[in-house]
mmCIF file of C-alpha atoms and ligand atoms in Angstrom:
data_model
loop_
_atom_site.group_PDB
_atom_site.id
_atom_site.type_symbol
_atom_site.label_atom_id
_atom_site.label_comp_id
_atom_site.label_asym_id
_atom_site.label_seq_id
_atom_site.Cartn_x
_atom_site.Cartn_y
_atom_site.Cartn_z
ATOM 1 C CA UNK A 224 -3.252 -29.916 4.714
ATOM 2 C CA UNK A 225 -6.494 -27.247 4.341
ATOM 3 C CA UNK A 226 -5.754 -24.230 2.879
ATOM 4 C CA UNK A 227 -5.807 -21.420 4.925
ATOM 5 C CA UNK A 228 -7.447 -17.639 4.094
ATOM 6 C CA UNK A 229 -6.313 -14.574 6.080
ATOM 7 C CA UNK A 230 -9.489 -12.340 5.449
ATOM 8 C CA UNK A 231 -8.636 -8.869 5.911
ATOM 9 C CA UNK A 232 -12.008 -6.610 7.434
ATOM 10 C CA UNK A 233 -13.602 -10.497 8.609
ATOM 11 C CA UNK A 234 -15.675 -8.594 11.111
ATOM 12 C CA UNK A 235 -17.451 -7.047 8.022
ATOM 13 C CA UNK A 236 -20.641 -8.076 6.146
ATOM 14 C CA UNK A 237 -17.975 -9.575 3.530
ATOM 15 C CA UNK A 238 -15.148 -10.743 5.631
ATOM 16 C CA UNK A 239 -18.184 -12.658 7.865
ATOM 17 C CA UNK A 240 -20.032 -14.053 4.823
ATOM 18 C CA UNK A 241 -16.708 -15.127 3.279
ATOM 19 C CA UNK A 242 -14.839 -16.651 6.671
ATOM 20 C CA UNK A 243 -18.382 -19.051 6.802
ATOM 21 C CA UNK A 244 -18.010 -19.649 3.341
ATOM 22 C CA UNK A 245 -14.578 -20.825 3.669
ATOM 23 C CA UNK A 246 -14.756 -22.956 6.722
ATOM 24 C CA UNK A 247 -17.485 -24.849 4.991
ATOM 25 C CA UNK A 248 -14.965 -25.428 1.888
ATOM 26 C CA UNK A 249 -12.508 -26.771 4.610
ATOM 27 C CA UNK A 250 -9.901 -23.757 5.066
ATOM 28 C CA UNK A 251 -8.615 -22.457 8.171
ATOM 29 C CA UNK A 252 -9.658 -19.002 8.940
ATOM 30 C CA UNK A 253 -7.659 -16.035 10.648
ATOM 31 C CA UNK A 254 -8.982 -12.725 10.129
ATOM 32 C CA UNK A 255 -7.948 -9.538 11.331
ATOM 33 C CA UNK A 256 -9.818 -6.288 12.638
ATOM 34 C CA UNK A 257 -8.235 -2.978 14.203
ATOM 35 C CA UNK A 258 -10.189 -3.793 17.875
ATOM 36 C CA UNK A 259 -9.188 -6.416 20.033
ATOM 37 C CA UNK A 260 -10.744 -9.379 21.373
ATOM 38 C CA UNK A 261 -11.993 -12.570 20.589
ATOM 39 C CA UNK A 262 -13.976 -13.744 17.796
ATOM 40 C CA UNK A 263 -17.055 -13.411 20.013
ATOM 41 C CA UNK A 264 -16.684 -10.160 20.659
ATOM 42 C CA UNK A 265 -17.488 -9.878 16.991
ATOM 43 C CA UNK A 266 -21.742 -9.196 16.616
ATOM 44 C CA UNK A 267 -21.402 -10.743 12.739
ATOM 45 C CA UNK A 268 -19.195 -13.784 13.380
ATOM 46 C CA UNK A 269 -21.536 -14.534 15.861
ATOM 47 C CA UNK A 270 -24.432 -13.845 14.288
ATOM 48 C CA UNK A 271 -23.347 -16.184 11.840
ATOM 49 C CA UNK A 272 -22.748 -18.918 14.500
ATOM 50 C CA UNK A 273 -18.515 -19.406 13.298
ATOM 51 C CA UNK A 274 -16.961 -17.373 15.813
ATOM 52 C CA UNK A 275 -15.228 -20.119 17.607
ATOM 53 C CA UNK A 276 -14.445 -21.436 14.422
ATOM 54 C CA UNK A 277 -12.055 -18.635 13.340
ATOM 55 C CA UNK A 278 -8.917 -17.071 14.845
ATOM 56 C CA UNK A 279 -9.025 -12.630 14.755
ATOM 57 C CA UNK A 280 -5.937 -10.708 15.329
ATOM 58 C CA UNK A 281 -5.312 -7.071 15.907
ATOM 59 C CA UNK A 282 -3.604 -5.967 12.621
ATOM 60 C CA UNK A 283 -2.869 -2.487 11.710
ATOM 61 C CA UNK A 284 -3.371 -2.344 8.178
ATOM 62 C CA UNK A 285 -1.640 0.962 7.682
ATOM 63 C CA UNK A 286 0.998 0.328 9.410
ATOM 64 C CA UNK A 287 4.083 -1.870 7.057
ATOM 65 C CA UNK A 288 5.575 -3.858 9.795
ATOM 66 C CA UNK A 289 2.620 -4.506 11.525
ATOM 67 C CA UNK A 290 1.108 -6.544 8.196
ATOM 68 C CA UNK A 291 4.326 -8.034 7.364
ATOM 69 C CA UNK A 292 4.507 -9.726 10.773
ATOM 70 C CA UNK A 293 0.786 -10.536 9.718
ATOM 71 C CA UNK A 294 1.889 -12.283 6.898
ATOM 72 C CA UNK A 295 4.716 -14.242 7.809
ATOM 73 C CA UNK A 296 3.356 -15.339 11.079
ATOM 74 C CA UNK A 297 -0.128 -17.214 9.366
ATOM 75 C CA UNK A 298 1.550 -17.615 6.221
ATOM 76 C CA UNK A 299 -1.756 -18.001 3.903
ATOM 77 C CA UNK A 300 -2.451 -19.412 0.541
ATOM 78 C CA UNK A 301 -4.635 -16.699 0.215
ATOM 79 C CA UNK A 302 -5.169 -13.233 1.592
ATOM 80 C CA UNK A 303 -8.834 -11.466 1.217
ATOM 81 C CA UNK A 304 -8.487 -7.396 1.363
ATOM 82 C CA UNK A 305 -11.912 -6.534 2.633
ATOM 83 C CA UNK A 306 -10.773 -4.143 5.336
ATOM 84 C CA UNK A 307 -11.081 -0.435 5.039
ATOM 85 C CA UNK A 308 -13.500 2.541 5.568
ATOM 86 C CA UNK A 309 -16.392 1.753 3.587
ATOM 87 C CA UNK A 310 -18.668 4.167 2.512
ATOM 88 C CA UNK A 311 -18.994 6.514 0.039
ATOM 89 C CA UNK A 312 -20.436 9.340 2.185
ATOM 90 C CA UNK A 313 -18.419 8.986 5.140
ATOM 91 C CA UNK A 314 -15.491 9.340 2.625
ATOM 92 C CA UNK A 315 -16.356 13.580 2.326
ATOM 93 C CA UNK A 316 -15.888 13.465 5.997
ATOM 94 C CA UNK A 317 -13.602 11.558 6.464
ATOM 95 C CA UNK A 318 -11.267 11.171 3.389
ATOM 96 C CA UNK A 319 -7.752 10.674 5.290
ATOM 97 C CA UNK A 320 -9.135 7.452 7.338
ATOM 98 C CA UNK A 321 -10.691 6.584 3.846
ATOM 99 C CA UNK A 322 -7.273 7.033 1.917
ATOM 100 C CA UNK A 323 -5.143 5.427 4.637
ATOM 101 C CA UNK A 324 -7.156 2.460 5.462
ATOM 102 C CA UNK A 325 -7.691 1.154 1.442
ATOM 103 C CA UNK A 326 -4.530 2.743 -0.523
ATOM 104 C CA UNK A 327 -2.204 2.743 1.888
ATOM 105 C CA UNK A 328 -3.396 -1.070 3.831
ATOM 106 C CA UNK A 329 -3.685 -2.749 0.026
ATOM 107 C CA UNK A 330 -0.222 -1.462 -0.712
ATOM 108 C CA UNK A 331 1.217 -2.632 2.499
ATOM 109 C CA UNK A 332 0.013 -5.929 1.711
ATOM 110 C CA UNK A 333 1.339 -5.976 -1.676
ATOM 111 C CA UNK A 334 4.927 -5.433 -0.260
ATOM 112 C CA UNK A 335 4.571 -8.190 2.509
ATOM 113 C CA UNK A 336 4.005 -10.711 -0.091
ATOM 114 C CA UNK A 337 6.769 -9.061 -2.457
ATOM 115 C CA UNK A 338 9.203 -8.567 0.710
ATOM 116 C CA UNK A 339 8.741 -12.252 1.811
ATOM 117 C CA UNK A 340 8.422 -14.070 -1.221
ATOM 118 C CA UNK A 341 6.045 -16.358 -0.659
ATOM 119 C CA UNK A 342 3.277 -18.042 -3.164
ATOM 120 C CA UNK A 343 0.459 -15.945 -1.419
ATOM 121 C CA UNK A 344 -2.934 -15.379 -3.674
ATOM 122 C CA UNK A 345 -4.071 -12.075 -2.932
ATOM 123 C CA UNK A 346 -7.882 -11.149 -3.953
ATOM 124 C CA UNK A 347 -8.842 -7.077 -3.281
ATOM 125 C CA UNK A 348 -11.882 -5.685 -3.013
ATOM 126 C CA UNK A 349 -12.349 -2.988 -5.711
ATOM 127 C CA UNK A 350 -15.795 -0.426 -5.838
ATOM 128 C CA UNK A 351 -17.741 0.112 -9.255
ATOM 129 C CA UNK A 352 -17.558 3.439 -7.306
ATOM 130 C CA UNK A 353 -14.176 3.884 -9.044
ATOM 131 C CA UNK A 354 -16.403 4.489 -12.582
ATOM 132 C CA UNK A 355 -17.788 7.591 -11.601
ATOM 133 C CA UNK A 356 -20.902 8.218 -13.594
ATOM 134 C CA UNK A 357 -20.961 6.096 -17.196
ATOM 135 C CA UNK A 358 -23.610 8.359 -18.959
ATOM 136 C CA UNK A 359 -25.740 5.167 -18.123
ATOM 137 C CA UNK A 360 -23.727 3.076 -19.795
ATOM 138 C CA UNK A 361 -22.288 -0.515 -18.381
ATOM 139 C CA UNK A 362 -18.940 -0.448 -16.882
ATOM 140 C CA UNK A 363 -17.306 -3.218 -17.562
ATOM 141 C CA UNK A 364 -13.145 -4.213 -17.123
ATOM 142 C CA UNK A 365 -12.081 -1.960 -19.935
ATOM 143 C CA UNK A 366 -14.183 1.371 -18.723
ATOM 144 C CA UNK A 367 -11.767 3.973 -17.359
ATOM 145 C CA UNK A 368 -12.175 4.852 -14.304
ATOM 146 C CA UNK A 369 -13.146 8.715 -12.910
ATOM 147 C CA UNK A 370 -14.349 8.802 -9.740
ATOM 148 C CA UNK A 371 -16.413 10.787 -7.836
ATOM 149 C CA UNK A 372 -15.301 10.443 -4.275
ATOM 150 C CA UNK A 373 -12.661 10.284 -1.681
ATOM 151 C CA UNK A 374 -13.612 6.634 -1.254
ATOM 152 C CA UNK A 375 -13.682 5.942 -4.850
ATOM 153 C CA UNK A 376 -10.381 7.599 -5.578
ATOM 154 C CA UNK A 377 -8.475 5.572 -2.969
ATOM 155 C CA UNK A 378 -10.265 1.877 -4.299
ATOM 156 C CA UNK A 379 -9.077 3.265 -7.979
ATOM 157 C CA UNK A 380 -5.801 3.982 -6.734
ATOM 158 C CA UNK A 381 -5.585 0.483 -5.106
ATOM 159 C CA UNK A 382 -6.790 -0.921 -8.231
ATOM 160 C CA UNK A 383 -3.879 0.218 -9.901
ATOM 161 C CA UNK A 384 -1.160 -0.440 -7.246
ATOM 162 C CA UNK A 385 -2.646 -4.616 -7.181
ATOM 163 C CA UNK A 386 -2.315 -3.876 -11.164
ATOM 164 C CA UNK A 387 1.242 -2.756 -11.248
ATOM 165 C CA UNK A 388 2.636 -4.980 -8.170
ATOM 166 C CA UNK A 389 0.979 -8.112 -10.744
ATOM 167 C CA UNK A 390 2.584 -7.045 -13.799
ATOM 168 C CA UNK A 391 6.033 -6.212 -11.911
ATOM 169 C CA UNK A 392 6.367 -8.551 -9.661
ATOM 170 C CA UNK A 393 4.312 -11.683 -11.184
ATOM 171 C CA UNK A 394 2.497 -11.761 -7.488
ATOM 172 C CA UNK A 395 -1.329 -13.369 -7.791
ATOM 173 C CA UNK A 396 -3.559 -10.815 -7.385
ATOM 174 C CA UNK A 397 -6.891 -9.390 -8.368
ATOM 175 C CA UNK A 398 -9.329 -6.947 -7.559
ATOM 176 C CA UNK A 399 -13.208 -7.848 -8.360
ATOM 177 C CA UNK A 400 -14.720 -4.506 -9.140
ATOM 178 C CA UNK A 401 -18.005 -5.308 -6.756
ATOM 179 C CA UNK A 402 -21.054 -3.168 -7.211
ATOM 180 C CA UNK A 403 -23.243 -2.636 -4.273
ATOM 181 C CA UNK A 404 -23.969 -6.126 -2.136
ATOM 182 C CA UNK A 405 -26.548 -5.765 0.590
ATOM 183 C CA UNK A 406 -27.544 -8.669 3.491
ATOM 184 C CA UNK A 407 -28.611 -8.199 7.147
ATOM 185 C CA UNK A 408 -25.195 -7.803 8.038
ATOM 186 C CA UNK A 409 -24.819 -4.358 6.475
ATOM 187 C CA UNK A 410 -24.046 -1.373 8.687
ATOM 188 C CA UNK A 411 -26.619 1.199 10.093
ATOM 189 C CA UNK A 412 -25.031 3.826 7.897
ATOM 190 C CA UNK A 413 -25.891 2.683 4.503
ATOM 191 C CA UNK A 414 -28.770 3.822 3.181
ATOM 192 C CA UNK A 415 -30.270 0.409 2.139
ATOM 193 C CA UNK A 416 -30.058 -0.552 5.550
ATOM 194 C CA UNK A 417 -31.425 2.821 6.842
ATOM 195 C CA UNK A 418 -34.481 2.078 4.975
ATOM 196 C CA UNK A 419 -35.365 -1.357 5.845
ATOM 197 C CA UNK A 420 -35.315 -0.307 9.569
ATOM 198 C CA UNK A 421 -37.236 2.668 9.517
ATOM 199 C CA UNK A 422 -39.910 0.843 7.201
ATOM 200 C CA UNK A 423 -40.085 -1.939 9.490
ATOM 201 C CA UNK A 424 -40.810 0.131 12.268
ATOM 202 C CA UNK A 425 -43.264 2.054 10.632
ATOM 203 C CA UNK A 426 -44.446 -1.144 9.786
ATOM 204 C CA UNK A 427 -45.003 -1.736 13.566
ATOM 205 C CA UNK A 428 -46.784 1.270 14.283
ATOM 206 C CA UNK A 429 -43.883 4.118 14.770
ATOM 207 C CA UNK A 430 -45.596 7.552 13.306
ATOM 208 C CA UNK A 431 -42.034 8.237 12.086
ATOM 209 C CA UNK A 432 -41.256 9.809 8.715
ATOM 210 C CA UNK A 433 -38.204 8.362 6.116
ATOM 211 C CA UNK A 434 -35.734 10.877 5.622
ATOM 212 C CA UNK A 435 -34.165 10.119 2.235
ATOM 213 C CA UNK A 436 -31.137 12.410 0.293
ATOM 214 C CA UNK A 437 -31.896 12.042 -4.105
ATOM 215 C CA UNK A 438 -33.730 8.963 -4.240
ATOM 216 C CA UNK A 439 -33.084 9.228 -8.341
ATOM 217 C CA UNK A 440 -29.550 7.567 -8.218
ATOM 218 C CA UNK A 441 -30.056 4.172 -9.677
ATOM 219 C CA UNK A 442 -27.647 1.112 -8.227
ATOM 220 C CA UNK A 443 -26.940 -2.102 -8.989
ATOM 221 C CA UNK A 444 -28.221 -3.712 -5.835
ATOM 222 C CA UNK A 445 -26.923 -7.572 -4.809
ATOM 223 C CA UNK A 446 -26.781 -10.394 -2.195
ATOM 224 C CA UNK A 447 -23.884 -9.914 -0.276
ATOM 225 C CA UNK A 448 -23.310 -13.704 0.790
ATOM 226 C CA UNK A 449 -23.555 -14.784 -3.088
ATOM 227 C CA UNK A 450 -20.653 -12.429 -4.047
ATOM 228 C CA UNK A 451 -18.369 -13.809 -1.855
ATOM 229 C CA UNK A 452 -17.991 -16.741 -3.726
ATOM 230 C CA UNK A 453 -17.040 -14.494 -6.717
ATOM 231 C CA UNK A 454 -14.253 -13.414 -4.561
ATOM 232 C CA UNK A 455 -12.796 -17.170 -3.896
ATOM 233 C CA UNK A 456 -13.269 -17.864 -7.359
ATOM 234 C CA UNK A 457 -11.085 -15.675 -8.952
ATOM 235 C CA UNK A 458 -8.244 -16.660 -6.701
ATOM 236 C CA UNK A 459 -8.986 -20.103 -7.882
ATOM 237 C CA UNK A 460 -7.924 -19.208 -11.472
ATOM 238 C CA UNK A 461 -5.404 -20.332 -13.381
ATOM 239 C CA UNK A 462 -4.249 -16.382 -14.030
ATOM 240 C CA UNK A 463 -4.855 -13.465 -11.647
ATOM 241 C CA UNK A 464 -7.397 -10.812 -13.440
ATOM 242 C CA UNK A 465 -10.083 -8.819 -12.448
ATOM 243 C CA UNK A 466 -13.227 -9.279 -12.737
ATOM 244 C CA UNK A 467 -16.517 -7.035 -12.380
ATOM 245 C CA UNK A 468 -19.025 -8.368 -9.812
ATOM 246 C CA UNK A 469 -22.811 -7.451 -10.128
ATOM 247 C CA UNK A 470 -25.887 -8.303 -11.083
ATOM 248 C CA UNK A 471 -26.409 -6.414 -14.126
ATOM 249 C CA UNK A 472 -29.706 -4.480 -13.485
ATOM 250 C CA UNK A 473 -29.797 -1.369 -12.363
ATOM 251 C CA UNK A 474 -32.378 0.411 -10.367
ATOM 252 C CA UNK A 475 -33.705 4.018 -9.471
ATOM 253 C CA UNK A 476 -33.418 4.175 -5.127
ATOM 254 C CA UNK A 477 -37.427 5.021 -5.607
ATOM 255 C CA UNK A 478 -37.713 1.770 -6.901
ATOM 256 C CA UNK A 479 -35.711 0.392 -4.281
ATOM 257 C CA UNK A 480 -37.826 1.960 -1.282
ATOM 258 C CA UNK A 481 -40.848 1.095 -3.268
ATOM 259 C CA UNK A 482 -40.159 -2.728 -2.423
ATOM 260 C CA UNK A 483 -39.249 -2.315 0.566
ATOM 261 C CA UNK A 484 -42.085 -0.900 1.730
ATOM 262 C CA UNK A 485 -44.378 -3.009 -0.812
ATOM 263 C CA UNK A 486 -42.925 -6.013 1.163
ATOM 264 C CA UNK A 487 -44.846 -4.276 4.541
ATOM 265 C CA UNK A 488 -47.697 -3.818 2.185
ATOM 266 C CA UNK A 489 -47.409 -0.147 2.615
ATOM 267 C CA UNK A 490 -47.609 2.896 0.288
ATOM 268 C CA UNK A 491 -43.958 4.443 0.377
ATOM 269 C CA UNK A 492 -44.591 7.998 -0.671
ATOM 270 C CA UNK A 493 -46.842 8.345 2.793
ATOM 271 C CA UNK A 494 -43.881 8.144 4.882
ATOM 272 C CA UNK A 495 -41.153 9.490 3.216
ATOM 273 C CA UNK A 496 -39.568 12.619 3.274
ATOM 274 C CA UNK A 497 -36.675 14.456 0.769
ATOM 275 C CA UNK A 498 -34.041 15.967 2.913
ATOM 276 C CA UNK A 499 -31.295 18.202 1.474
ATOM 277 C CA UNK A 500 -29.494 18.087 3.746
ATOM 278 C CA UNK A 501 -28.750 14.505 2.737
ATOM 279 C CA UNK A 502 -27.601 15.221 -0.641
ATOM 280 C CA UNK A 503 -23.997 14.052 -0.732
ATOM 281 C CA UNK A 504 -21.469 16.719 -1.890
ATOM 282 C CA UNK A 505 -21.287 14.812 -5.500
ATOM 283 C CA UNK A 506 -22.859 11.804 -6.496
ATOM 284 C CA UNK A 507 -23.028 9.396 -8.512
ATOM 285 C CA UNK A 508 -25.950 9.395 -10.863
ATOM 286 C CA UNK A 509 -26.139 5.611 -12.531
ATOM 287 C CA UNK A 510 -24.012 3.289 -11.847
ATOM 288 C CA UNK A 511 -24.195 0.750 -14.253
ATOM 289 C CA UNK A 512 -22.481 -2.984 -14.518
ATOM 290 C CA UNK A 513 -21.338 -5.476 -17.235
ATOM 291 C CA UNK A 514 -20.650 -8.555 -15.474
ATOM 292 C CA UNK A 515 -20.725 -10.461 -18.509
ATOM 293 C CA UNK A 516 -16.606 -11.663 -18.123
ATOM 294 C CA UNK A 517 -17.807 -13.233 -14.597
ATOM 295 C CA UNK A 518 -20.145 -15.034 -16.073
ATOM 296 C CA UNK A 519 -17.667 -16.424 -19.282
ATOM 297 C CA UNK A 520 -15.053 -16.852 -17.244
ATOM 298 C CA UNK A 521 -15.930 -17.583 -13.854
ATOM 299 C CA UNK A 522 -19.145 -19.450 -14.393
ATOM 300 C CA UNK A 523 -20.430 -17.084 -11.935
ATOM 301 C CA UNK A 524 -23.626 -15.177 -12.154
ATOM 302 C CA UNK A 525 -25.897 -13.512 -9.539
ATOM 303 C CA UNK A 526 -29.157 -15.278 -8.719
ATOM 304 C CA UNK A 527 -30.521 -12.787 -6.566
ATOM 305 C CA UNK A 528 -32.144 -8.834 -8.073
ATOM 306 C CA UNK A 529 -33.367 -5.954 -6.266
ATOM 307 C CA UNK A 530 -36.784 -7.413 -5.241
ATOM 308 C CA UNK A 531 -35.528 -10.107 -4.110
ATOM 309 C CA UNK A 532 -32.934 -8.494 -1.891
ATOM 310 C CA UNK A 533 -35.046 -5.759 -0.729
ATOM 311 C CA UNK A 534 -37.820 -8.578 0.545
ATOM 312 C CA UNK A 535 -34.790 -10.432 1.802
ATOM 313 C CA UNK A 536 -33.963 -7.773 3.732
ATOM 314 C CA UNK A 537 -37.334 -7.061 5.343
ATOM 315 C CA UNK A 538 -37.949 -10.399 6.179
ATOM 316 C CA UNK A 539 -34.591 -10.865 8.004
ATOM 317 C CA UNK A 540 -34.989 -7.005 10.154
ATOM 318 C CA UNK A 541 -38.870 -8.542 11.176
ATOM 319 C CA UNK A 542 -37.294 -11.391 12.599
ATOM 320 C CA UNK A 543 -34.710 -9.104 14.435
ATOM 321 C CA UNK A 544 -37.647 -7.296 16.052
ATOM 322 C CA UNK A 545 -40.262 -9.270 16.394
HETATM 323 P P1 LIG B 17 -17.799 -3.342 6.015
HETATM 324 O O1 LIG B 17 -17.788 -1.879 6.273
HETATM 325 O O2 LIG B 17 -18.935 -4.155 6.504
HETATM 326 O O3 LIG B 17 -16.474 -4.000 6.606
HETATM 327 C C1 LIG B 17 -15.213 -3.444 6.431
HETATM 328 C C2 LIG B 17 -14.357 -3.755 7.636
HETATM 329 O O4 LIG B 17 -13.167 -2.980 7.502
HETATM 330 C C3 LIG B 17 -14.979 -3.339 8.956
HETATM 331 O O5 LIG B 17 -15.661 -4.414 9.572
HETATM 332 C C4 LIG B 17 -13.800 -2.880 9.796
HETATM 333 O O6 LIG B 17 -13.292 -3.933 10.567
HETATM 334 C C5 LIG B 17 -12.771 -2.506 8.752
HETATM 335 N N1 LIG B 17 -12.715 -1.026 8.703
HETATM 336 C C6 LIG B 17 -13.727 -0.149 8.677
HETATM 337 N N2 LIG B 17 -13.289 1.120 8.677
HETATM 338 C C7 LIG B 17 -11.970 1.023 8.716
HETATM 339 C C8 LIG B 17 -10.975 1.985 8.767
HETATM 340 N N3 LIG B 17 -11.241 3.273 8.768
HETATM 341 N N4 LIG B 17 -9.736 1.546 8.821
HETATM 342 C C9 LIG B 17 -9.443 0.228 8.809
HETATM 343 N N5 LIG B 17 -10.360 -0.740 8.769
HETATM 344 C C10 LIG B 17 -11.617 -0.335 8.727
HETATM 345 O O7 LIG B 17 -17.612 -3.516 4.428
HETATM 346 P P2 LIG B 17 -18.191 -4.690 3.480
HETATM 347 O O8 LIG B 17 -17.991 -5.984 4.153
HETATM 348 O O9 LIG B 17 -19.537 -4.300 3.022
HETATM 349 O O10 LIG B 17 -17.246 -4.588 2.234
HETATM 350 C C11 LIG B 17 -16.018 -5.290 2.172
HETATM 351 C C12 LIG B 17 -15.061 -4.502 1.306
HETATM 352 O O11 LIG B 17 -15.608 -4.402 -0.005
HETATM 353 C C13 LIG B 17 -14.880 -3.075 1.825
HETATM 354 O O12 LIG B 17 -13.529 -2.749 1.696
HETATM 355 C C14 LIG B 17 -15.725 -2.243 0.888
HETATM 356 O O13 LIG B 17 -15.200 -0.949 0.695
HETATM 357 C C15 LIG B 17 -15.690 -3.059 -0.401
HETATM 358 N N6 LIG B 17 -16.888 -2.899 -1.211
HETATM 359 C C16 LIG B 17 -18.100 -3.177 -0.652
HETATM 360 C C17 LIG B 17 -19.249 -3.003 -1.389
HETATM 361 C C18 LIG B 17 -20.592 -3.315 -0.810
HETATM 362 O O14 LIG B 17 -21.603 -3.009 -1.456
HETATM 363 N N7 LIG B 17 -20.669 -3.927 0.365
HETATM 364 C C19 LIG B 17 -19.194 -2.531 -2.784
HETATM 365 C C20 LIG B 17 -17.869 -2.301 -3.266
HETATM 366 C C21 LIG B 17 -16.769 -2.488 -2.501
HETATM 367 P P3 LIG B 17 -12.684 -3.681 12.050
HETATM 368 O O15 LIG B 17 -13.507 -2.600 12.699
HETATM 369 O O16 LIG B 17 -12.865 -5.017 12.705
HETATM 370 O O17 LIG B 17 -11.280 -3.295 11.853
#
């Protein structure tokens, strides 16, 4: 019999990396999303080419019954929480949504699998965001957390509640603690993203300027579709623990838009601007990662840095537009 993966958020960068990289392991795939509609109504699935390959159902996360019907109905090995409002900045404006769809979805999945008993590996998807700023130093899984947001507040509090439901309740579960992942797939909102596109189409000729918030805030910067395997990893442990997921490098976002526009062969600081109104209400200076206990542990290490990303990046949004 295949496994089969219920991936939580599959219409995401993550959940859509992670349902291909399953299917080609040999699971069967059922994801949920809030919207309805087939798989093709999905832009990433498709992009991807799996959308008839994987089964989406309307879920609401935040709502107890809703997920426990979820759960008993597909009955996975293995459950992948990647759903929830995403971004850090959003998260001023929106810090209900941001609360409701991680803290309260995670814990609602936690009590389906505690409510109907069954063997069900859960992996979450926990933010470096939940450090706060370090004082430049690494975070790894011993660093207590402080964060600095709505959004990081509500991954730190599910942190704690896939913590306590694995101690109490000897469920498998884990949260990797993921620092940034980029990849084509990556909303318009994030700034990473943001950048790429207006680069490339200054690239091709637009007389546009960048608009840019404090480009000193220095990231740890990956490749979405390589992290994913981190995730399936740690569920295939022999114990559930958690597990920081980076790259280990950390870089100012001038160096960042540097490369990008490098990559077009273009001088960055002729087309972009410093808004304040961008600045986000707090922020978090350096975010710094240890992932050395992914690498012991889970043999897993990532291949690709900053440059490399931010020339991925390019590269893919040229052959979008060209
Ligand atoms: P995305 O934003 O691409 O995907 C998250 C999915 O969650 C969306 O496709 C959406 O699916 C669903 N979602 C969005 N907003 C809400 C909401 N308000 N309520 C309920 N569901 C919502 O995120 P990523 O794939 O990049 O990330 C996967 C997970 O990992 C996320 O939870 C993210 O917070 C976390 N993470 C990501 C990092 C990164 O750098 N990418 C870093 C650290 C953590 P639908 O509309 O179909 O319901």
């Amino acid at each position: 019999m295949p496994k089969k993966a219920l991936i939580t958020g599959i219409s995401g960068q993550d959940g859509s990396y992670l349902a291909r990289f399953l299917l080609a392991k040999g699971y069967d795939v059922v994801g949920s999303s809030r919207g309805k509609g087939p798989a093709s109504s999905f832009p990433n699935l498709e992009r991807l080419g799996i959308a008839n390959q994987v089964a989406v159902e309307s879920v609401s996360l935040a709502d107890r019954q809703s997920v426990v019907q979820a759960v008993k109905k597909h009955a996975p090995d293995e459950i992948y929480n990647l759903a929830g409002q995403s971004s850090v900045g959003l998260s001023f404006e929106q810090p209900f949504e941001t609360i409701e769809s991680i803290t309260v979805a995670t814990l609602n999945l936690l009590e389906a699998i505690r409510v109907l008993q069954m063997p069900i590996r859960l992996f979450n998807a926990g933010s470096g965001d939940c450090f706060g700023n370090t004082g430049g130093k690494p975070a790894d899984e011993n660093t207590p957390f402080r964060p600095q947001s709505p959004y990081g507040a509500a991954r730190a509090a599910a942190f704690w509640e896939v913590s306590s439901y694995r101690e109490a309740y000897n469920i498998f579960a884990c949260s990797g603690i993921l620092f940034n992942h980029e990849s084509p797939l990556r909303p318009d909102r994030f700034v990473t993203r943001k950048i790429v596109r207006t680069a490339c189409r200054i690239a091709k000729g637009s007389p546009e300027k960048l608009n840019l918030g404090n480009i000193d805030v220095q990231r740890d910067w990956g490749w979405a579709p390589e992290y994913v395997e981190a995730m399936w990893l740690m569920l295939q442990q022999q114990a559930p623990e958690d597990y920081i997921i980076a790259t280990g490098e950390t870089h100012p976002l001038e160096d960042f838009v540097q490369a990008v526009f490098a990559s077009l062969n273009l001088d960055w600081q002729e087309h972009v601007n410093q808004n304040p109104d961008l600045l986000r209400p707090t922020d978090v200076l350096i975010s710094r990662a240890n992932p050395a206990k992914a690498a012991n542990k889970l043999n897993w290490k990532a291949k690709y840095m900053m440059p490399d990303v931010a020339d991925m990046l390019v590269q893919a949004e040229l052959k979008l537009i060209s």
